[in-house]
Short mmCIF file of C-alpha atoms and ligand atoms in Angstrom, two decimals:
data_model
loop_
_atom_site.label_atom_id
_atom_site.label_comp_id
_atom_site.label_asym_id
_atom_site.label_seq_id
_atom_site.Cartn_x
_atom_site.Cartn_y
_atom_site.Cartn_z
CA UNK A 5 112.03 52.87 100.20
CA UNK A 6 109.24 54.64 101.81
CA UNK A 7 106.17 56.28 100.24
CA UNK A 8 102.71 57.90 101.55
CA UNK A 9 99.51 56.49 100.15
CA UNK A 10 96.06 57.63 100.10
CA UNK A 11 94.30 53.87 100.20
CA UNK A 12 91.16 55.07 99.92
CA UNK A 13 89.44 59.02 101.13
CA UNK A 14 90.37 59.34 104.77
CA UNK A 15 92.87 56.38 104.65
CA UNK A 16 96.17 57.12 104.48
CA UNK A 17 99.56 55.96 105.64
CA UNK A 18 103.29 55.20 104.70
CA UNK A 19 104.89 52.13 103.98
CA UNK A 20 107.75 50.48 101.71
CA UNK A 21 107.72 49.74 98.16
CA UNK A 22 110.29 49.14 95.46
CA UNK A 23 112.61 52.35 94.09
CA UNK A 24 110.77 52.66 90.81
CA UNK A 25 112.96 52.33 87.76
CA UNK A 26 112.53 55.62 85.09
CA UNK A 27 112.05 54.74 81.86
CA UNK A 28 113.64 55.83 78.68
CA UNK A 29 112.73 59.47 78.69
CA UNK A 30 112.40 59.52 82.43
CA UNK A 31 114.93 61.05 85.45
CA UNK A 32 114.97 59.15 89.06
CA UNK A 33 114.52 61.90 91.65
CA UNK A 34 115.67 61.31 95.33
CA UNK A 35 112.97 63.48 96.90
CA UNK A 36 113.98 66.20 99.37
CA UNK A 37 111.73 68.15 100.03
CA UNK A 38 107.50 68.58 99.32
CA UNK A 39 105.31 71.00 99.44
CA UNK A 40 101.32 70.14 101.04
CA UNK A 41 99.38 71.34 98.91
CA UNK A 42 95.13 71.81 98.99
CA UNK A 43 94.94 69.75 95.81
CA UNK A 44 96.66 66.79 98.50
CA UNK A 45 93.77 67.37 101.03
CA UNK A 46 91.41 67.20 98.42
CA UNK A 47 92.70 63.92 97.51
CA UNK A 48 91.99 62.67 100.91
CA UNK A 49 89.07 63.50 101.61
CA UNK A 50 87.33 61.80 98.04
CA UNK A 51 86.66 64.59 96.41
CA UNK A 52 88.27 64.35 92.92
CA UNK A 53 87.40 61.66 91.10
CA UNK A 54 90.83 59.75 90.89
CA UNK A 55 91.87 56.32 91.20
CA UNK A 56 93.00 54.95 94.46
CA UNK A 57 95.44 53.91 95.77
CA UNK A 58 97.57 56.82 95.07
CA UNK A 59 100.73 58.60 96.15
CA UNK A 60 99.96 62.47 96.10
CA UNK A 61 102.42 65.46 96.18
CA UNK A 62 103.33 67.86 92.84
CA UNK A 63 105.11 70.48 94.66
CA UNK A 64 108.98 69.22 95.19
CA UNK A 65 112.74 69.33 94.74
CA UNK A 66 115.25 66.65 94.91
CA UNK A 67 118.35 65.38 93.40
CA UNK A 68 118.48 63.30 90.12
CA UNK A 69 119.78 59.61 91.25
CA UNK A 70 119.63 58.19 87.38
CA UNK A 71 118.17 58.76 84.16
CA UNK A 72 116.81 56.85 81.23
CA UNK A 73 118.91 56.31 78.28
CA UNK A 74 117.38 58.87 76.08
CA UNK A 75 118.20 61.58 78.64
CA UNK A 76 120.14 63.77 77.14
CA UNK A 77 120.07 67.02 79.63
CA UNK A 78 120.63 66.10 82.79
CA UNK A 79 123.09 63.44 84.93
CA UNK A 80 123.26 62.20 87.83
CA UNK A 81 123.36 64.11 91.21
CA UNK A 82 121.78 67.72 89.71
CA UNK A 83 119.79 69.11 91.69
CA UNK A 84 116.18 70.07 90.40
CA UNK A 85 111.79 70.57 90.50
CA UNK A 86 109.46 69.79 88.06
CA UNK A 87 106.13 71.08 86.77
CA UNK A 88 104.33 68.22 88.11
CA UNK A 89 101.82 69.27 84.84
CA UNK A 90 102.71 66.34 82.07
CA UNK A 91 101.35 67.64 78.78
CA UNK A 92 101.91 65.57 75.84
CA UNK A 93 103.05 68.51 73.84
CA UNK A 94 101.82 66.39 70.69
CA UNK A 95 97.50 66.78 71.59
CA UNK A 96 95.62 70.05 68.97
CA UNK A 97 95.12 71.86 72.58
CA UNK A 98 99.27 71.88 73.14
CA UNK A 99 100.01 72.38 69.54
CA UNK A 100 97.72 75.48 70.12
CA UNK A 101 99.70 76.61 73.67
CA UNK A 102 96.78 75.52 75.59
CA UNK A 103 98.90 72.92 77.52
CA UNK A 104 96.57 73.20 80.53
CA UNK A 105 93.71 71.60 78.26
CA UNK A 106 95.80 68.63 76.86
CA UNK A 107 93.80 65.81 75.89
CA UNK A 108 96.37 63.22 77.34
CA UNK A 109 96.76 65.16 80.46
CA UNK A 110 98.53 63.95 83.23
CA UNK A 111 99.10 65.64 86.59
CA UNK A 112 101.48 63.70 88.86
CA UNK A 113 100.63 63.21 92.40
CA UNK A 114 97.34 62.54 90.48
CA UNK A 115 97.02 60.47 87.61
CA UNK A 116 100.56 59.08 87.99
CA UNK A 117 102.30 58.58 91.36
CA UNK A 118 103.64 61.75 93.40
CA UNK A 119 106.49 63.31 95.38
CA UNK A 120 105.69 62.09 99.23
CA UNK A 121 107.78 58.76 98.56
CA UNK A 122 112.02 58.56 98.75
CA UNK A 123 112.72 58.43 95.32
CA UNK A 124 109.56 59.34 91.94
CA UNK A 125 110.29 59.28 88.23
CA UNK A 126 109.28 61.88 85.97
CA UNK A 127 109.90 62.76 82.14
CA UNK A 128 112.79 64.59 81.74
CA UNK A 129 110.44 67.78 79.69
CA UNK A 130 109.24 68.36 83.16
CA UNK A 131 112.08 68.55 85.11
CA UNK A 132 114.20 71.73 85.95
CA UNK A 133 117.70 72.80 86.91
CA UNK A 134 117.72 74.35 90.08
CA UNK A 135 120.90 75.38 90.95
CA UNK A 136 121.96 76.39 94.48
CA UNK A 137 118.52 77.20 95.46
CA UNK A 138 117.63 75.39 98.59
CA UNK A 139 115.48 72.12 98.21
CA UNK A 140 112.83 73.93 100.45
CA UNK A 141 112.25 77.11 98.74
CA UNK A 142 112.26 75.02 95.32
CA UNK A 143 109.25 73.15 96.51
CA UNK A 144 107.80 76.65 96.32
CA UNK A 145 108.90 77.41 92.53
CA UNK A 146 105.32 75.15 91.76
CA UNK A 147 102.89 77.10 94.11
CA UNK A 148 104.13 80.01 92.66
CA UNK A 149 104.04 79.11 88.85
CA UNK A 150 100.35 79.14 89.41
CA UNK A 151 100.76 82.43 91.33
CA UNK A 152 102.81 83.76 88.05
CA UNK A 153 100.04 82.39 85.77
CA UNK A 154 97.14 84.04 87.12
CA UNK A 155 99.56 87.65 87.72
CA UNK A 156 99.79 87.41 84.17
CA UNK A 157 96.17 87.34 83.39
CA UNK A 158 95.23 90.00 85.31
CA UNK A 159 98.56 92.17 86.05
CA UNK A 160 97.99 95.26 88.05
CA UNK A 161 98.97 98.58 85.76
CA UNK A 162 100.98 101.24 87.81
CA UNK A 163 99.14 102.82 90.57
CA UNK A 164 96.39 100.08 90.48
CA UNK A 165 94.70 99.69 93.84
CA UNK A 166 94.58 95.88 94.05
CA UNK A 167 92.39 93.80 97.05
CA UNK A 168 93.54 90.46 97.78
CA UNK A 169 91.34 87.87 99.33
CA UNK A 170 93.05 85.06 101.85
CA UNK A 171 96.12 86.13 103.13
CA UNK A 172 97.34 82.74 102.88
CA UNK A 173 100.32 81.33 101.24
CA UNK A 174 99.03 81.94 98.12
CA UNK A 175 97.67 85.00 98.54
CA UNK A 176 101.12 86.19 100.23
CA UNK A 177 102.98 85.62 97.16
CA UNK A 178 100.45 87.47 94.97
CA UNK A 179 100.54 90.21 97.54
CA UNK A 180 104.40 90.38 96.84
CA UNK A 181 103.88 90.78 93.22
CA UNK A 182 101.51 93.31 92.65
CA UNK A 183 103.87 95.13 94.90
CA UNK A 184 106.64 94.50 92.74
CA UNK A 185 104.42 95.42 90.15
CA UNK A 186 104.02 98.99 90.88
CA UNK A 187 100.40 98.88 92.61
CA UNK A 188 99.64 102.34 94.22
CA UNK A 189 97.79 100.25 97.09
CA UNK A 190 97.85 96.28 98.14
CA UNK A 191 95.12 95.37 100.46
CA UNK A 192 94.86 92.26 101.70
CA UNK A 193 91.67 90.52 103.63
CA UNK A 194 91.56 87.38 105.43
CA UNK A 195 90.02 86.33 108.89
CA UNK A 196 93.07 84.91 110.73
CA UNK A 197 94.81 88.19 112.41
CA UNK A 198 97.98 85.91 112.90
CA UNK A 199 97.69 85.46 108.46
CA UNK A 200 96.81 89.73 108.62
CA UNK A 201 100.11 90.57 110.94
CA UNK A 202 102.18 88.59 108.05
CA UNK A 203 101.07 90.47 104.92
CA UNK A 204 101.79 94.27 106.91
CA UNK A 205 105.32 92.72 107.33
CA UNK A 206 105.91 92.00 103.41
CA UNK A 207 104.46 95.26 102.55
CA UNK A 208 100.37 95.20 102.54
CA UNK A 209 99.42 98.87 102.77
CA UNK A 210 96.28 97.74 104.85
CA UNK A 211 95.70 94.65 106.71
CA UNK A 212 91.53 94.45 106.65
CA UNK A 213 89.79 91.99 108.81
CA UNK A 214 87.32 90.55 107.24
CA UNK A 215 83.93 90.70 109.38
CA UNK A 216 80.91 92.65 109.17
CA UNK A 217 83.24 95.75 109.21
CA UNK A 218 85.30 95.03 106.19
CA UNK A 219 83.16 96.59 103.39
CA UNK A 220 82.88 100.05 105.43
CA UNK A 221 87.06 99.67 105.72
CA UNK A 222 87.12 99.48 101.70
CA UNK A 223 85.00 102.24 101.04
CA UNK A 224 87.64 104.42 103.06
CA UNK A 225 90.85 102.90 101.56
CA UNK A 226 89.47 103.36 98.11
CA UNK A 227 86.13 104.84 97.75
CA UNK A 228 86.04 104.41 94.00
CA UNK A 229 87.10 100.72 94.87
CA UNK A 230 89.49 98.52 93.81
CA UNK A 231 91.30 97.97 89.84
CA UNK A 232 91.92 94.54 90.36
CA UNK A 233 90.78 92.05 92.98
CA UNK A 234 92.70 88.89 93.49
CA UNK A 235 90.49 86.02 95.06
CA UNK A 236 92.19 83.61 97.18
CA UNK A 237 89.79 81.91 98.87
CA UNK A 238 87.99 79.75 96.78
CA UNK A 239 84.60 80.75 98.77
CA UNK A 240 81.74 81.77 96.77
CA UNK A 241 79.86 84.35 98.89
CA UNK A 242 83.08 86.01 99.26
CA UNK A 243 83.35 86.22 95.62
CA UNK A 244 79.65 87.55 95.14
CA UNK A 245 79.82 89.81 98.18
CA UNK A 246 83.06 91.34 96.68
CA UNK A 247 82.01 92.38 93.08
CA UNK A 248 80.55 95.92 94.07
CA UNK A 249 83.71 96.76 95.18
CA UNK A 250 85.70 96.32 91.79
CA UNK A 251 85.84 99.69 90.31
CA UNK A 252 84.64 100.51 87.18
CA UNK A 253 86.43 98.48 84.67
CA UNK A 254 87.75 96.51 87.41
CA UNK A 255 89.04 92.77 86.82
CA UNK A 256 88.60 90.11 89.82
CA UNK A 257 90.40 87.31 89.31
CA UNK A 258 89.40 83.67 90.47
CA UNK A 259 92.63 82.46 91.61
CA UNK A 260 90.66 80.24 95.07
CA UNK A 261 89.45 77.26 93.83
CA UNK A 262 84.80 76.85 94.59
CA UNK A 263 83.49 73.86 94.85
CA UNK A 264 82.62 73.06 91.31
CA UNK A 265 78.99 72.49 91.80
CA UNK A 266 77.78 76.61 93.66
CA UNK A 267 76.72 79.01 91.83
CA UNK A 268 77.13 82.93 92.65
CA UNK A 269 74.84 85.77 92.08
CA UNK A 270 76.24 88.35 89.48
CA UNK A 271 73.90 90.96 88.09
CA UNK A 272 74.74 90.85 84.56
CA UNK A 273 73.73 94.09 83.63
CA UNK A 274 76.29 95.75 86.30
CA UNK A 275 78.97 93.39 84.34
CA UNK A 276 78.00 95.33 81.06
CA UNK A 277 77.60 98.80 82.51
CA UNK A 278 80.62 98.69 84.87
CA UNK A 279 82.47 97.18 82.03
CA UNK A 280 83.84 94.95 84.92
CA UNK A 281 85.99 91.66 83.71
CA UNK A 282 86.19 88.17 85.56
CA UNK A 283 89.51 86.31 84.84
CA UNK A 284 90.02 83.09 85.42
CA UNK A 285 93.36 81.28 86.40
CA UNK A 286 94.28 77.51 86.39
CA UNK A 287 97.33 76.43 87.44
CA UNK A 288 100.09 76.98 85.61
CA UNK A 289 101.61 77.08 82.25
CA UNK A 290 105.10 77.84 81.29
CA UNK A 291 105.55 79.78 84.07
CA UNK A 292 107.74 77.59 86.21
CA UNK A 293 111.27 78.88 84.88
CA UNK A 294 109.90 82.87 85.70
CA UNK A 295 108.76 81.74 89.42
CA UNK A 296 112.14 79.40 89.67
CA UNK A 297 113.95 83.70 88.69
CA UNK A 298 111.59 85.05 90.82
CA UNK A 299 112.76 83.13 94.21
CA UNK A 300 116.67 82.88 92.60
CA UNK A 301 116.56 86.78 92.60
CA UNK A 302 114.38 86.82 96.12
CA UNK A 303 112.18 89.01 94.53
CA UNK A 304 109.47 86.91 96.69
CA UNK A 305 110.01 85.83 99.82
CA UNK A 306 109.04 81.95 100.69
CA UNK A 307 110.88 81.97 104.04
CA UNK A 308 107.49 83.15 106.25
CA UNK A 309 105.60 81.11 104.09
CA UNK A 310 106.50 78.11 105.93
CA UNK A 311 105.17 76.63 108.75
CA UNK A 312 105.58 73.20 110.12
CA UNK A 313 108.53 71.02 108.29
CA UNK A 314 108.41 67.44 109.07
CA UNK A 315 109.23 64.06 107.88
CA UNK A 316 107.83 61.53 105.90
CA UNK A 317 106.42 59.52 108.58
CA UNK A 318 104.51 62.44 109.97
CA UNK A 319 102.04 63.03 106.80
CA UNK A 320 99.17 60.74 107.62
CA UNK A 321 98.92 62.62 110.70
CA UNK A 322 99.77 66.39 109.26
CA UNK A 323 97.39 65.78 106.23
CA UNK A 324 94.68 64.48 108.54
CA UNK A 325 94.80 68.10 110.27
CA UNK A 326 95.81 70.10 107.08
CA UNK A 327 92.51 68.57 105.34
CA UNK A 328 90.55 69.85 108.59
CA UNK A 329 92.23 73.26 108.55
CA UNK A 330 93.93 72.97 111.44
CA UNK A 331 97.95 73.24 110.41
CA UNK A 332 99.79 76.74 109.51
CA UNK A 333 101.27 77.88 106.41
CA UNK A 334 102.86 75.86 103.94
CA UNK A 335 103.54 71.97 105.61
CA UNK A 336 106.94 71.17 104.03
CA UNK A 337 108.10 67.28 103.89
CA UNK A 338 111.06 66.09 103.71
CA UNK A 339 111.21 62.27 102.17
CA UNK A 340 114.94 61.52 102.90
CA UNK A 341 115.51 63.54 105.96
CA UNK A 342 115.18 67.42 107.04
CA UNK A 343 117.51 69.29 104.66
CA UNK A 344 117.44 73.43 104.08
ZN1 ZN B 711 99.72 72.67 94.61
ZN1 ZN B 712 98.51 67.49 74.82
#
């Protein structure tokens, strides 16, 4: 079969290996289709510390080919997606619901090998049934787990005015559920008009460009500013430049992953007075059943969340550009062939 490696950071490329064989506890997956994902992009270009080689990919759907012989939910030929998250659900953090802290942590497409190959193997605690959904929208169920997670941290109250940063993917599906939520007003910023045109069309109340004209646009949307603000990019001085615009009491959530080494510049004392809260959100946890509802339901839509779809093959090239910004939307894979 085939699978994608990163060799090394900015050395990728496919090539065939041996189906691997699941062990006891473990499903085979025949891999349909993948989501890229930033995490994917970090890999390439070095920036986690991880071992190399590796194969990459965490947001997928497939169809189970075998299982171990202490698999006792699923058979053969199911169709399914996994939270690519493997917690040991035996560490104090888990036994404490803090999965996302487990001290034997690990995250496939990481620490253990991914979805861009033809056929994975996972333990059967992560794995999911997913019914008729279609393989491409189910690679979605994981990007929007980690949506879910954060939502619940920081869920608008009815008639919340809410500000989203990055009208991305990501921010696209948060946009959806604060809507669904009962927010009086969804704004959403971002700096690509194409990105802007797409949130009007699944219900943003303004579209805000965000240049040197953006903060003057807030002030008349919501002069009081915003209840919640939903941060998407993962930019710092976006972040700092942002916080007067939380209302009093406001929560801004920091959904965007920074750069782990900047800093940003928060007066404390406006923290305390504006009784302002910062949430924090990292990926997911439990929350892959309620996204997997979500999309069943099509209480979000995934559909104009894709952009290009292409095959295996294709990825060293696609992740090259992805890494440098330069692809659309979500990049969907497909490992065995383009499917729905
Ligand atoms: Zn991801
Ligand atoms: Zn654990």
């Amino acid at each position: 079969m085939k699978a994608f490696y990163i060799d090394k950071p900015h050395s990728a490329c496919v090539r065939e290996t041996d189906i691997p064989v699941p062990g006891d506890s473990e499903v085979l997956i025949k891999v349909m289709a993948v989501g890229v994902c930033g995490t994917d992009a970090h890999l390439y270009l070095g920036d986690y510390d991880n071992p190399y080689p590796t194969i990459p990919g965490h947001e997928f759907s497939g169809v189970i080919e075998a299982v171990g012989k202490n698999v006792k939910n699923f058979k053969a030929g199911q169709r399914v997606a996994a939270d690519p998250n493997i917690y040991c659900e035996a560490c104090d953090n888990c036994k404490q619901n803090k999965q996302n802290y487990c001290l034997d942590y690990k995250g496939l497409g990481n620490q253990v090998p991914g979805a861009f190959q033809q056929y994975m193997t996972i333990e059967q605690r992560c794995v999911y049934d997913i019914g008729s959904l279609s393989f491409t929208t189910a690679a979605l169920i994981e990007p929007l787990s980690c949506v879910i997670h954060g939502h619940d941290k920081a869920r608008p109250d009815f008639g919340d005015k809410v500000l989203i940063l990055g009208a991305g993917p990501i921010g696209l599906m948060h946009l959806q559920l604060c809507k669904n939520d009962g927010a009086s007003v969804v704004v959403v910023a971002d700096i690509k008009q194409e990105q802007l045109e797409l949130a009007s069309s699944l219900g943003a109340d303004h579209a805000v460009f965000n240049d040197e004209t953006a903060a003057q646009r807030y002030r008349e949307i919501s002069k009081d500013g915003f209840d919640l603000i939903i941060d998407c990019t993962g930019v710092p001085k976006v972040i700092e430049n942002i916080v007067p615009f939380l209302a009093n009491e406001g929560r801004l959530l920091f959904f965007g992953v920074c750069p782990a080494d900047m800093r940003i510049n928060v007066s404390p004392y406006e923290i305390y007075q504006r009784e302002l809260r910062f949430i924090g959100s990292n990926s997911l946890k439990k929350t892959f059943h309620a996204a997997m509802r979500q999309l069943q339901q099509g209480k979000v839509k995934t559909d104009c969340l894709i952009g290009d779809r292409i095959e295996l093959d294709a990825l060293p090239v696609f992740l090259k550009a992805f890494a440098e910004k330069k692809t659309k939307l979500k990049t969907v894979v497909y490992p065995n062939g383009l499917v729905d």
